[in-house]
PDB file of C-alpha atoms and ligand atoms in Angstrom:
ATOM      1  CA  MET A   1     -15.521   4.135 -10.382  1.00 82.00           C
ATOM      2  CA  THR A   2     -17.298   1.016 -11.627  1.00 94.00           C
ATOM      3  CA  ARG A   3     -18.365  -0.862  -8.338  1.00 98.00           C
ATOM      4  CA  THR A   4     -17.215  -4.063  -8.084  1.00 98.00           C
ATOM      5  CA  VAL A   5     -19.175  -7.034  -6.758  1.00 98.00           C
ATOM      6  CA  TYR A   6     -18.877 -10.111  -5.042  1.00 98.00           C
ATOM      7  CA  VAL A   7     -20.542 -13.693  -7.171  1.00 98.00           C
ATOM      8  CA  ASN A   8     -20.185 -16.635  -6.109  1.00 96.00           C
ATOM      9  CA  GLY A   9     -16.466 -16.203  -5.337  1.00 96.00           C
ATOM     10  CA  ALA A  10     -15.361 -13.985  -7.637  1.00 98.00           C
ATOM     11  CA  TYR A  11     -15.124 -10.053  -7.179  1.00 98.00           C
ATOM     12  CA  VAL A  12     -15.945  -8.241 -10.703  1.00 98.00           C
ATOM     13  CA  PRO A  13     -17.084  -5.382 -12.007  1.00 98.00           C
ATOM     14  CA  GLU A  14     -21.338  -4.569 -11.524  1.00 98.00           C
ATOM     15  CA  ASN A  15     -21.943  -4.605 -15.824  1.00 97.00           C
ATOM     16  CA  GLU A  16     -20.061  -8.160 -15.703  1.00 97.00           C
ATOM     17  CA  ALA A  17     -21.906 -10.170 -12.731  1.00 97.00           C
ATOM     18  CA  GLN A  18     -23.591 -13.274 -13.695  1.00 97.00           C
ATOM     19  CA  ILE A  19     -26.627 -15.110 -11.823  1.00 97.00           C
ATOM     20  CA  SER A  20     -28.860 -17.943 -13.941  1.00 98.00           C
ATOM     21  CA  ILE A  21     -32.311 -16.844 -14.367  1.00 98.00           C
ATOM     22  CA  PHE A  22     -33.428 -20.266 -13.358  1.00 98.00           C
ATOM     23  CA  ASP A  23     -32.022 -18.796 -10.173  1.00 98.00           C
ATOM     24  CA  ARG A  24     -34.609 -19.412  -7.222  1.00 98.00           C
ATOM     25  CA  GLY A  25     -33.937 -15.951  -5.950  1.00 98.00           C
ATOM     26  CA  PHE A  26     -35.351 -14.534  -8.671  1.00 98.00           C
ATOM     27  CA  LEU A  27     -37.955 -17.268  -9.502  1.00 98.00           C
ATOM     28  CA  MET A  28     -39.638 -17.447  -6.250  1.00 98.00           C
ATOM     29  CA  ALA A  29     -38.090 -14.495  -3.740  1.00 98.00           C
ATOM     30  CA  ASP A  30     -36.347 -18.108  -2.599  1.00 98.00           C
ATOM     31  CA  GLY A  31     -32.697 -16.293  -0.816  1.00 98.00           C
ATOM     32  CA  VAL A  32     -32.537 -14.024   2.554  1.00 98.00           C
ATOM     33  CA  TYR A  33     -30.158 -11.255   3.014  1.00 98.00           C
ATOM     34  CA  GLU A  34     -28.509  -8.872   5.265  1.00 98.00           C
ATOM     35  CA  VAL A  35     -26.937  -5.427   5.316  1.00 98.00           C
ATOM     36  CA  THR A  36     -24.938  -4.182   7.224  1.00 98.00           C
ATOM     37  CA  SER A  37     -24.286  -0.401   7.564  1.00 98.00           C
ATOM     38  CA  VAL A  38     -20.424   1.223   7.474  1.00 98.00           C
ATOM     39  CA  LEU A  39     -19.335   3.880   9.232  1.00 98.00           C
ATOM     40  CA  GLY A  40     -15.681   5.645   8.978  1.00 97.00           C
ATOM     41  CA  GLY A  41     -14.911   2.872   6.546  1.00 98.00           C
ATOM     42  CA  LYS A  42     -15.500   0.194   9.395  1.00 98.00           C
ATOM     43  CA  LEU A  43     -19.139  -2.518   9.415  1.00 98.00           C
ATOM     44  CA  ILE A  44     -21.493  -1.770  12.005  1.00 98.00           C
ATOM     45  CA  ASP A  45     -22.976  -5.204  14.285  1.00 97.00           C
ATOM     46  CA  PHE A  46     -20.935  -7.773  12.069  1.00 98.00           C
ATOM     47  CA  GLU A  47     -21.999 -10.248  14.375  1.00 97.00           C
ATOM     48  CA  GLY A  48     -25.397  -9.408  14.630  1.00 97.00           C
ATOM     49  CA  HIS A  49     -26.366  -9.629  11.229  1.00 98.00           C
ATOM     50  CA  ALA A  50     -23.855 -12.769  10.365  1.00 97.00           C
ATOM     51  CA  VAL A  51     -25.788 -14.551  13.354  1.00 97.00           C
ATOM     52  CA  ARG A  52     -29.042 -13.167  12.276  1.00 98.00           C
ATOM     53  CA  LEU A  53     -28.175 -14.864   8.391  1.00 98.00           C
ATOM     54  CA  GLU A  54     -27.136 -18.157  10.061  1.00 97.00           C
ATOM     55  CA  ARG A  55     -30.795 -18.561  11.577  1.00 97.00           C
ATOM     56  CA  SER A  56     -32.650 -17.325   8.680  1.00 98.00           C
ATOM     57  CA  LEU A  57     -30.679 -19.803   6.636  1.00 98.00           C
ATOM     58  CA  ASN A  58     -31.711 -22.510   9.021  1.00 97.00           C
ATOM     59  CA  GLU A  59     -35.509 -21.227   8.898  1.00 98.00           C
ATOM     60  CA  LEU A  60     -35.378 -22.677   5.389  1.00 98.00           C
ATOM     61  CA  ASP A  61     -33.436 -25.476   5.262  1.00 96.00           C
ATOM     62  CA  MET A  62     -30.515 -23.627   3.860  1.00 95.00           C
ATOM     63  CA  GLY A  63     -26.912 -24.537   4.152  1.00 87.00           C
ATOM     64  CA  MET A  64     -24.433 -21.213   4.796  1.00 89.00           C
ATOM     65  CA  PRO A  65     -21.843 -21.219   1.558  1.00 91.00           C
ATOM     66  CA  CYS A  66     -18.961 -19.295   3.322  1.00 92.00           C
ATOM     67  CA  THR A  67     -17.691 -19.667   6.898  1.00 94.00           C
ATOM     68  CA  MET A  68     -18.261 -16.115   8.619  1.00 94.00           C
ATOM     69  CA  ASP A  69     -14.772 -15.267   8.969  1.00 96.00           C
ATOM     70  CA  GLU A  70     -15.033 -15.729   4.993  1.00 97.00           C
ATOM     71  CA  LEU A  71     -17.899 -13.477   5.121  1.00 97.00           C
ATOM     72  CA  LEU A  72     -16.407 -11.709   7.062  1.00 98.00           C
ATOM     73  CA  GLU A  73     -13.227 -10.974   4.644  1.00 98.00           C
ATOM     74  CA  ILE A  74     -15.794 -10.405   1.456  1.00 98.00           C
ATOM     75  CA  HIS A  75     -17.193  -7.544   3.297  1.00 98.00           C
ATOM     76  CA  ARG A  76     -13.903  -5.678   4.260  1.00 98.00           C
ATOM     77  CA  GLU A  77     -12.564  -6.513   0.638  1.00 98.00           C
ATOM     78  CA  LEU A  78     -15.816  -5.070  -0.928  1.00 98.00           C
ATOM     79  CA  VAL A  79     -15.514  -2.092   1.356  1.00 98.00           C
ATOM     80  CA  ARG A  80     -12.085  -1.893   0.167  1.00 98.00           C
ATOM     81  CA  ALA A  81     -12.464  -2.094  -3.119  1.00 98.00           C
ATOM     82  CA  ASN A  82     -14.985   0.360  -3.471  1.00 98.00           C
ATOM     83  CA  GLU A  83     -13.659   2.732  -1.069  1.00 98.00           C
ATOM     84  CA  ILE A  84     -17.057   2.755   1.275  1.00 98.00           C
ATOM     85  CA  ASP A  85     -16.468   5.472   4.412  1.00 98.00           C
ATOM     86  CA  GLU A  86     -19.701   6.112   4.673  1.00 98.00           C
ATOM     87  CA  GLY A  87     -22.572   3.407   3.496  1.00 98.00           C
ATOM     88  CA  LEU A  88     -24.021  -0.029   3.220  1.00 98.00           C
ATOM     89  CA  VAL A  89     -22.946  -3.673   2.445  1.00 98.00           C
ATOM     90  CA  TYR A  90     -25.993  -5.680   0.903  1.00 98.00           C
ATOM     91  CA  LEU A  91     -25.490  -9.644   0.793  1.00 98.00           C
ATOM     92  CA  GLN A  92     -27.805 -12.129  -0.508  1.00 98.00           C
ATOM     93  CA  ILE A  93     -28.102 -15.952  -0.781  1.00 98.00           C
ATOM     94  CA  THR A  94     -30.990 -17.727  -2.304  1.00 98.00           C
ATOM     95  CA  ARG A  95     -31.200 -21.303  -3.042  1.00 98.00           C
ATOM     96  CA  GLY A  96     -29.548 -21.235  -6.307  1.00 97.00           C
ATOM     97  CA  SER A  97     -30.591 -22.815  -9.852  1.00 97.00           C
ATOM     98  CA  ASP A  98     -31.127 -26.380 -10.665  1.00 94.00           C
ATOM     99  CA  GLY A  99     -31.486 -24.962 -14.385  1.00 96.00           C
ATOM    100  CA  ASP A 100     -35.312 -25.291 -14.028  1.00 97.00           C
ATOM    101  CA  ARG A 101     -37.992 -24.281 -12.653  1.00 98.00           C
ATOM    102  CA  ASP A 102     -40.331 -26.176  -9.949  1.00 97.00           C
ATOM    103  CA  PHE A 103     -42.111 -25.825  -6.534  1.00 98.00           C
ATOM    104  CA  ALA A 104     -40.394 -28.034  -4.517  1.00 97.00           C
ATOM    105  CA  PHE A 105     -37.026 -27.411  -3.009  1.00 97.00           C
ATOM    106  CA  PRO A 106     -33.748 -29.002  -5.252  1.00 96.00           C
ATOM    107  CA  ASP A 107     -31.547 -31.192  -3.975  1.00 94.00           C
ATOM    108  CA  PRO A 108     -28.954 -29.167  -1.707  1.00 93.00           C
ATOM    109  CA  GLU A 109     -26.097 -31.479  -2.665  1.00 92.00           C
ATOM    110  CA  THR A 110     -26.547 -30.728  -6.004  1.00 94.00           C
ATOM    111  CA  THR A 111     -27.735 -27.007  -5.746  1.00 95.00           C
ATOM    112  CA  VAL A 112     -25.195 -24.741  -4.451  1.00 94.00           C
ATOM    113  CA  PRO A 113     -27.087 -21.328  -2.939  1.00 97.00           C
ATOM    114  CA  THR A 114     -26.060 -17.973  -4.528  1.00 97.00           C
ATOM    115  CA  LEU A 115     -23.836 -15.526  -2.824  1.00 98.00           C
ATOM    116  CA  VAL A 116     -23.814 -12.095  -3.917  1.00 98.00           C
ATOM    117  CA  MET A 117     -22.495  -9.243  -2.073  1.00 98.00           C
ATOM    118  CA  PHE A 118     -22.678  -5.795  -3.063  1.00 98.00           C
ATOM    119  CA  THR A 119     -21.997  -1.945  -1.564  1.00 98.00           C
ATOM    120  CA  GLN A 120     -23.975   0.881  -1.516  1.00 98.00           C
ATOM    121  CA  SER A 121     -21.940   4.227  -0.449  1.00 98.00           C
ATOM    122  CA  LYS A 122     -23.943   6.608   1.383  1.00 97.00           C
ATOM    123  CA  PRO A 123     -21.751  10.017   1.995  1.00 97.00           C
ATOM    124  CA  GLY A 124     -23.485  11.670   5.190  1.00 95.00           C
ATOM    125  CA  MET A 125     -25.621   8.945   5.797  1.00 96.00           C
ATOM    126  CA  MET A 126     -24.378   9.777   9.672  1.00 95.00           C
ATOM    127  CA  ASN A 127     -25.893  13.166   9.248  1.00 94.00           C
ATOM    128  CA  SER A 128     -28.933  12.591   6.842  1.00 95.00           C
ATOM    129  CA  GLU A 129     -31.559  14.884   6.981  1.00 95.00           C
ATOM    130  CA  ALA A 130     -34.320  13.126   7.334  1.00 96.00           C
ATOM    131  CA  SER A 131     -32.799  12.173  10.924  1.00 97.00           C
ATOM    132  CA  LYS A 132     -32.224  15.854  11.781  1.00 97.00           C
ATOM    133  CA  LYS A 133     -35.899  17.381  10.529  1.00 97.00           C
ATOM    134  CA  GLY A 134     -37.521  13.226  11.605  1.00 98.00           C
ATOM    135  CA  VAL A 135     -39.791  11.279   9.444  1.00 98.00           C
ATOM    136  CA  LYS A 136     -43.840  11.785   8.589  1.00 98.00           C
ATOM    137  CA  VAL A 137     -45.240   8.434   8.197  1.00 98.00           C
ATOM    138  CA  ILE A 138     -48.887   6.687   7.714  1.00 98.00           C
ATOM    139  CA  SER A 139     -50.395   3.345   8.211  1.00 98.00           C
ATOM    140  CA  ILE A 140     -51.551   0.484   6.036  1.00 98.00           C
ATOM    141  CA  GLU A 141     -52.030  -2.524   7.018  1.00 98.00           C
ATOM    142  CA  ASP A 142     -49.817  -5.784   7.548  1.00 98.00           C
ATOM    143  CA  ILE A 143     -50.859  -7.807   4.494  1.00 98.00           C
ATOM    144  CA  ARG A 144     -47.146  -9.736   4.338  1.00 98.00           C
ATOM    145  CA  TRP A 145     -47.066 -13.402   5.329  1.00 98.00           C
ATOM    146  CA  GLY A 146     -46.557 -14.995   8.827  1.00 98.00           C
ATOM    147  CA  ARG A 147     -42.673 -15.150   8.762  1.00 98.00           C
ATOM    148  CA  ARG A 148     -41.524 -11.616   8.960  1.00 98.00           C
ATOM    149  CA  ASP A 149     -38.906 -13.018  11.845  1.00 98.00           C
ATOM    150  CA  ILE A 150     -37.348 -14.772   8.656  1.00 98.00           C
ATOM    151  CA  LYS A 151     -35.059 -12.114   6.303  1.00 98.00           C
ATOM    152  CA  THR A 152     -36.608 -12.996   3.154  1.00 98.00           C
ATOM    153  CA  VAL A 153     -35.761 -10.659  -0.087  1.00 98.00           C
ATOM    154  CA  GLN A 154     -40.191 -10.834  -0.421  1.00 98.00           C
ATOM    155  CA  LEU A 155     -39.794  -6.839  -0.163  1.00 98.00           C
ATOM    156  CA  LEU A 156     -42.881  -6.209  -2.967  1.00 98.00           C
ATOM    157  CA  TYR A 157     -45.557  -5.253   0.183  1.00 98.00           C
ATOM    158  CA  PRO A 158     -42.840  -3.603   1.694  1.00 98.00           C
ATOM    159  CA  SER A 159     -41.778  -1.494  -1.312  1.00 98.00           C
ATOM    160  CA  MET A 160     -46.265  -1.393  -1.939  1.00 98.00           C
ATOM    161  CA  GLY A 161     -45.960   0.267   1.353  1.00 98.00           C
ATOM    162  CA  LYS A 162     -43.355   3.569   0.973  1.00 98.00           C
ATOM    163  CA  MET A 163     -45.221   4.018  -2.200  1.00 98.00           C
ATOM    164  CA  MET A 164     -47.607   4.250  -0.506  1.00 98.00           C
ATOM    165  CA  ALA A 165     -46.620   6.589   2.187  1.00 98.00           C
ATOM    166  CA  LYS A 166     -44.536   8.502  -1.137  1.00 98.00           C
ATOM    167  CA  LYS A 167     -48.101   9.283  -2.090  1.00 98.00           C
ATOM    168  CA  ALA A 168     -49.775  10.768   0.697  1.00 98.00           C
ATOM    169  CA  GLY A 169     -46.688  13.212   1.210  1.00 98.00           C
ATOM    170  CA  CYS A 170     -45.098  10.899   3.749  1.00 98.00           C
ATOM    171  CA  ASP A 171     -41.477   9.134   4.248  1.00 98.00           C
ATOM    172  CA  ASP A 172     -42.854   5.451   4.929  1.00 98.00           C
ATOM    173  CA  ALA A 173     -45.642   3.498   6.634  1.00 98.00           C
ATOM    174  CA  TRP A 174     -46.224   1.536   9.763  1.00 98.00           C
ATOM    175  CA  MET A 175     -47.935  -1.960   8.998  1.00 98.00           C
ATOM    176  CA  VAL A 176     -51.032  -3.043  11.305  1.00 98.00           C
ATOM    177  CA  GLU A 177     -52.380  -6.541  12.500  1.00 98.00           C
ATOM    178  CA  ASP A 178     -55.993  -6.507  14.249  1.00 98.00           C
ATOM    179  CA  GLY A 179     -55.455  -3.247  15.709  1.00 98.00           C
ATOM    180  CA  PHE A 180     -51.700  -2.992  16.886  1.00 98.00           C
ATOM    181  CA  VAL A 181     -48.535  -2.096  14.357  1.00 98.00           C
ATOM    182  CA  THR A 182     -46.618  -4.454  13.382  1.00 98.00           C
ATOM    183  CA  GLU A 183     -43.318  -2.618  12.405  1.00 98.00           C
ATOM    184  CA  GLY A 184     -42.262  -0.057   9.904  1.00 98.00           C
ATOM    185  CA  THR A 185     -41.638  -1.014   6.088  1.00 98.00           C
ATOM    186  CA  SER A 186     -38.102  -1.529   6.695  1.00 98.00           C
ATOM    187  CA  ASN A 187     -37.368  -0.716  10.412  1.00 98.00           C
ATOM    188  CA  ASN A 188     -38.884  -1.214  13.754  1.00 98.00           C
ATOM    189  CA  ALA A 189     -41.051   1.049  15.352  1.00 98.00           C
ATOM    190  CA  TYR A 190     -41.005   2.878  18.893  1.00 98.00           C
ATOM    191  CA  ILE A 191     -43.072   5.386  20.975  1.00 98.00           C
ATOM    192  CA  VAL A 192     -42.006   7.120  24.083  1.00 98.00           C
ATOM    193  CA  LYS A 193     -43.800   8.079  27.675  1.00 97.00           C
ATOM    194  CA  GLY A 194     -42.582   9.714  29.134  1.00 92.00           C
ATOM    195  CA  ASN A 195     -38.891   7.971  30.471  1.00 88.00           C
ATOM    196  CA  LYS A 196     -40.520   5.073  29.128  1.00 97.00           C
ATOM    197  CA  ILE A 197     -39.448   3.149  25.135  1.00 98.00           C
ATOM    198  CA  ILE A 198     -42.342   1.052  24.279  1.00 98.00           C
ATOM    199  CA  THR A 199     -41.684  -1.321  21.107  1.00 98.00           C
ATOM    200  CA  ARG A 200     -43.447  -4.680  20.148  1.00 98.00           C
ATOM    201  CA  GLY A 201     -42.326  -8.222  21.427  1.00 98.00           C
ATOM    202  CA  LEU A 202     -40.569 -10.303  19.541  1.00 98.00           C
ATOM    203  CA  SER A 203     -42.454 -12.941  17.475  1.00 98.00           C
ATOM    204  CA  ASN A 204     -42.683 -14.306  13.963  1.00 98.00           C
ATOM    205  CA  ASP A 205     -44.717 -10.917  13.478  1.00 98.00           C
ATOM    206  CA  ILE A 206     -41.854  -9.045  12.841  1.00 98.00           C
ATOM    207  CA  LEU A 207     -37.913  -8.616  11.463  1.00 98.00           C
ATOM    208  CA  HIS A 208     -36.018  -9.110  15.044  1.00 98.00           C
ATOM    209  CA  GLY A 209     -33.795  -5.871  14.030  1.00 98.00           C
ATOM    210  CA  ILE A 210     -30.361  -5.689  14.979  1.00 98.00           C
ATOM    211  CA  THR A 211     -30.513  -2.454  15.527  1.00 98.00           C
ATOM    212  CA  ARG A 212     -33.500  -2.991  17.928  1.00 98.00           C
ATOM    213  CA  ALA A 213     -31.240  -5.270  19.480  1.00 98.00           C
ATOM    214  CA  ALA A 214     -28.502  -2.501  20.178  1.00 98.00           C
ATOM    215  CA  VAL A 215     -30.529  -0.087  20.821  1.00 98.00           C
ATOM    216  CA  LEU A 216     -33.227  -1.012  23.213  1.00 98.00           C
ATOM    217  CA  ARG A 217     -29.337  -2.292  25.420  1.00 97.00           C
ATOM    218  CA  MET A 218     -28.329   1.293  25.244  1.00 97.00           C
ATOM    219  CA  ALA A 219     -31.604   3.007  26.375  1.00 97.00           C
ATOM    220  CA  LYS A 220     -31.273   0.159  29.408  1.00 96.00           C
ATOM    221  CA  GLU A 221     -28.416   0.901  30.542  1.00 96.00           C
ATOM    222  CA  ALA A 222     -28.742   4.592  30.014  1.00 94.00           C
ATOM    223  CA  GLN A 223     -31.499   3.417  32.960  1.00 94.00           C
ATOM    224  CA  MET A 224     -34.862   4.503  30.510  1.00 96.00           C
ATOM    225  CA  VAL A 225     -37.310   2.159  30.880  1.00 98.00           C
ATOM    226  CA  VAL A 226     -38.228  -0.096  27.773  1.00 98.00           C
ATOM    227  CA  GLU A 227     -41.514  -2.343  27.916  1.00 98.00           C
ATOM    228  CA  GLU A 228     -41.838  -4.574  25.266  1.00 98.00           C
ATOM    229  CA  ARG A 229     -45.152  -4.613  24.560  1.00 98.00           C
ATOM    230  CA  SER A 230     -47.668  -4.271  21.422  1.00 98.00           C
ATOM    231  CA  PHE A 231     -49.390  -0.617  20.841  1.00 98.00           C
ATOM    232  CA  THR A 232     -52.363   1.132  18.262  1.00 98.00           C
ATOM    233  CA  ILE A 233     -51.778   4.104  15.890  1.00 98.00           C
ATOM    234  CA  GLU A 234     -53.733   6.319  18.048  1.00 98.00           C
ATOM    235  CA  GLU A 235     -51.727   5.390  21.232  1.00 98.00           C
ATOM    236  CA  ALA A 236     -48.685   6.126  19.141  1.00 98.00           C
ATOM    237  CA  GLN A 237     -50.377   9.651  18.184  1.00 98.00           C
ATOM    238  CA  THR A 238     -51.008  10.930  21.652  1.00 97.00           C
ATOM    239  CA  ALA A 239     -47.410   9.074  22.686  1.00 98.00           C
ATOM    240  CA  ASP A 240     -44.533  11.912  23.855  1.00 97.00           C
ATOM    241  CA  GLU A 241     -42.244  10.800  20.948  1.00 98.00           C
ATOM    242  CA  ALA A 242     -42.249   8.270  18.315  1.00 98.00           C
ATOM    243  CA  PHE A 243     -39.105   6.685  16.079  1.00 98.00           C
ATOM    244  CA  THR A 244     -37.609   3.649  14.261  1.00 98.00           C
ATOM    245  CA  THR A 245     -34.812   1.643  13.341  1.00 98.00           C
ATOM    246  CA  SER A 246     -32.549  -0.336  11.122  1.00 98.00           C
ATOM    247  CA  ALA A 247     -28.915  -1.151   9.912  1.00 97.00           C
ATOM    248  CA  SER A 248     -29.236   2.335   7.434  1.00 96.00           C
ATOM    249  CA  ALA A 249     -31.065   4.736   8.780  1.00 97.00           C
ATOM    250  CA  PHE A 250     -30.562   4.004  12.741  1.00 98.00           C
ATOM    251  CA  VAL A 251     -32.445   5.772  15.090  1.00 98.00           C
ATOM    252  CA  MET A 252     -35.112   7.962  13.207  1.00 98.00           C
ATOM    253  CA  PRO A 253     -37.286   9.863  14.547  1.00 98.00           C
ATOM    254  CA  VAL A 254     -40.623  10.134  13.444  1.00 98.00           C
ATOM    255  CA  VAL A 255     -42.435  13.766  13.567  1.00 98.00           C
ATOM    256  CA  GLU A 256     -46.176  12.674  11.843  1.00 98.00           C
ATOM    257  CA  ILE A 257     -48.420   9.589  11.813  1.00 98.00           C
ATOM    258  CA  ASP A 258     -51.316   9.775   9.830  1.00 98.00           C
ATOM    259  CA  GLY A 259     -51.409  13.844   9.758  1.00 98.00           C
ATOM    260  CA  VAL A 260     -51.651  13.648  13.263  1.00 98.00           C
ATOM    261  CA  MET A 261     -48.025  15.845  14.792  1.00 97.00           C
ATOM    262  CA  MET A 262     -45.639  14.560  17.075  1.00 95.00           C
ATOM    263  CA  GLY A 263     -45.215  17.246  20.221  1.00 87.00           C
ATOM    264  CA  LYS A 264     -43.886  20.130  18.263  1.00 90.00           C
ATOM    265  CA  GLY A 265     -43.146  18.358  14.853  1.00 95.00           C
ATOM    266  CA  THR A 266     -39.641  17.750  15.067  1.00 97.00           C
ATOM    267  CA  PRO A 267     -37.698  15.187  16.503  1.00 97.00           C
ATOM    268  CA  GLY A 268     -38.032  14.205  20.427  1.00 96.00           C
ATOM    269  CA  PRO A 269     -35.276  14.433  22.876  1.00 97.00           C
ATOM    270  CA  VAL A 270     -34.818  10.809  23.365  1.00 97.00           C
ATOM    271  CA  ALA A 271     -35.479   9.732  19.762  1.00 97.00           C
ATOM    272  CA  LYS A 272     -32.610  12.397  19.461  1.00 97.00           C
ATOM    273  CA  ARG A 273     -30.402  11.506  22.549  1.00 97.00           C
ATOM    274  CA  LEU A 274     -30.769   7.363  21.492  1.00 98.00           C
ATOM    275  CA  ARG A 275     -29.256   8.072  17.948  1.00 98.00           C
ATOM    276  CA  GLU A 276     -26.389   9.872  19.495  1.00 97.00           C
ATOM    277  CA  ILE A 277     -25.476   6.908  21.714  1.00 98.00           C
ATOM    278  CA  TYR A 278     -25.875   4.243  19.233  1.00 98.00           C
ATOM    279  CA  LEU A 279     -23.874   5.763  17.124  1.00 98.00           C
ATOM    280  CA  ASP A 280     -21.308   6.463  19.471  1.00 97.00           C
ATOM    281  CA  GLU A 281     -21.296   3.284  20.991  1.00 97.00           C
ATOM    282  CA  SER A 282     -21.205   1.498  17.578  1.00 96.00           C
ATOM    283  CA  LEU A 283     -17.910   3.542  15.992  1.00 96.00           C
ATOM    284  CA  LYS A 284     -16.271   2.173  18.487  1.00 96.00           C
ATOM    285  CA  LYS A 285     -16.836  -1.361  18.642  1.00 96.00           C
ATOM    286  CA  ALA A 286     -16.717  -1.278  14.584  1.00 96.00           C
ATOM    287  CA  ILE A 287     -14.641  -3.761  12.942  1.00 96.00           C
TER     288      ILE A 287
HETATM  289  N1  PMP B 301     -37.756  -4.660  10.311  1.00 73.44           N
HETATM  290  C1  PMP B 301     -37.956  -4.736   8.394  1.00 73.44           C
HETATM  291  C2  PMP B 301     -39.147  -5.734   7.692  1.00 73.44           C
HETATM  292  C3  PMP B 301     -36.525  -4.478   8.049  1.00 73.44           C
HETATM  293  O1  PMP B 301     -37.237  -4.553   7.172  1.00 73.44           O
HETATM  294  C4  PMP B 301     -35.404  -4.095   9.077  1.00 73.44           C
HETATM  295  C5  PMP B 301     -34.405  -3.367   7.791  1.00 73.44           C
HETATM  296  N2  PMP B 301     -34.163  -4.899   7.843  1.00 73.44           N
HETATM  297  C6  PMP B 301     -36.006  -3.743  10.448  1.00 73.44           C
HETATM  298  C7  PMP B 301     -37.023  -4.099  11.152  1.00 73.44           C
HETATM  299  C8  PMP B 301     -34.716  -3.795  10.950  1.00 73.44           C
HETATM  300  O2  PMP B 301     -33.755  -4.805  11.090  1.00 73.44           O
HETATM  301  P1  PMP B 301     -32.002  -4.039  11.238  1.00 73.44           P
HETATM  302  O3  PMP B 301     -32.418  -3.063  12.879  1.00 73.44           O
HETATM  303  O4  PMP B 301     -31.587  -5.509  11.282  1.00 73.44           O
HETATM  304  O5  PMP B 301     -31.774  -3.325   9.998  1.00 73.44           O
END
């Protein structure tokens, strides 16, 4: 089946989709994105992603190319057209193309943003092997720019981080700045000590994860204690458990950090429980 994608108002087969070579997303990473998961053919936390998208656009003086209702309808139409049961909807908005290359932003009156969306089918995502075995992470220095709260498409360093992890025989990397863990290459990072879940507080240093917000709320509802503070790799290595959260991997147990095994080297009970609660609650609220 040829994938149907969405480009600036049109649903087209993926091999017919076109974007200008002058698009600022392509030339300057001048764009933002969102990834919303699909379970049972329904969208998980669409509203959370839509609200963060609006915030990212505002921070970059970019306009929203359509209404939230229209955005929801495009998501749904792509899920329908591509028969997605488990998978993702990727959305990207760039500042568009004014037909040339210039550092200064083009006039928004004459240059409209580019909106691209496509689906990725990921059967078995909910019960992935990785979630049963847990993942191994390495630590790397966080050398990204200072506005990581804006979900821009500048993903070169996170990609390099994944490659560094792969080369070390691991799955992912946790980034460290001034001695403290910021986040994973594409997820938020947590440790567990007793009944306490510890994760870095929100600031410009990390992406304000939509899954993070949901998981912390659910953890509190389940009478767990949440402590929003920074932690070091050393503290993580001696914690009871570690895990990450993201829209595409939900709650993912971490079983090794820089070669040090966490507990018995298998997913811990808190991460497992939070994953169950998150999936359960999310499925109930999916639209
Ligand atoms: N941090 C970074 C750097 C990310 O790329 C992501 C995933 N996009 C996250 C955290 C998790 O965010 P969310 O739960 O909204 O997917």
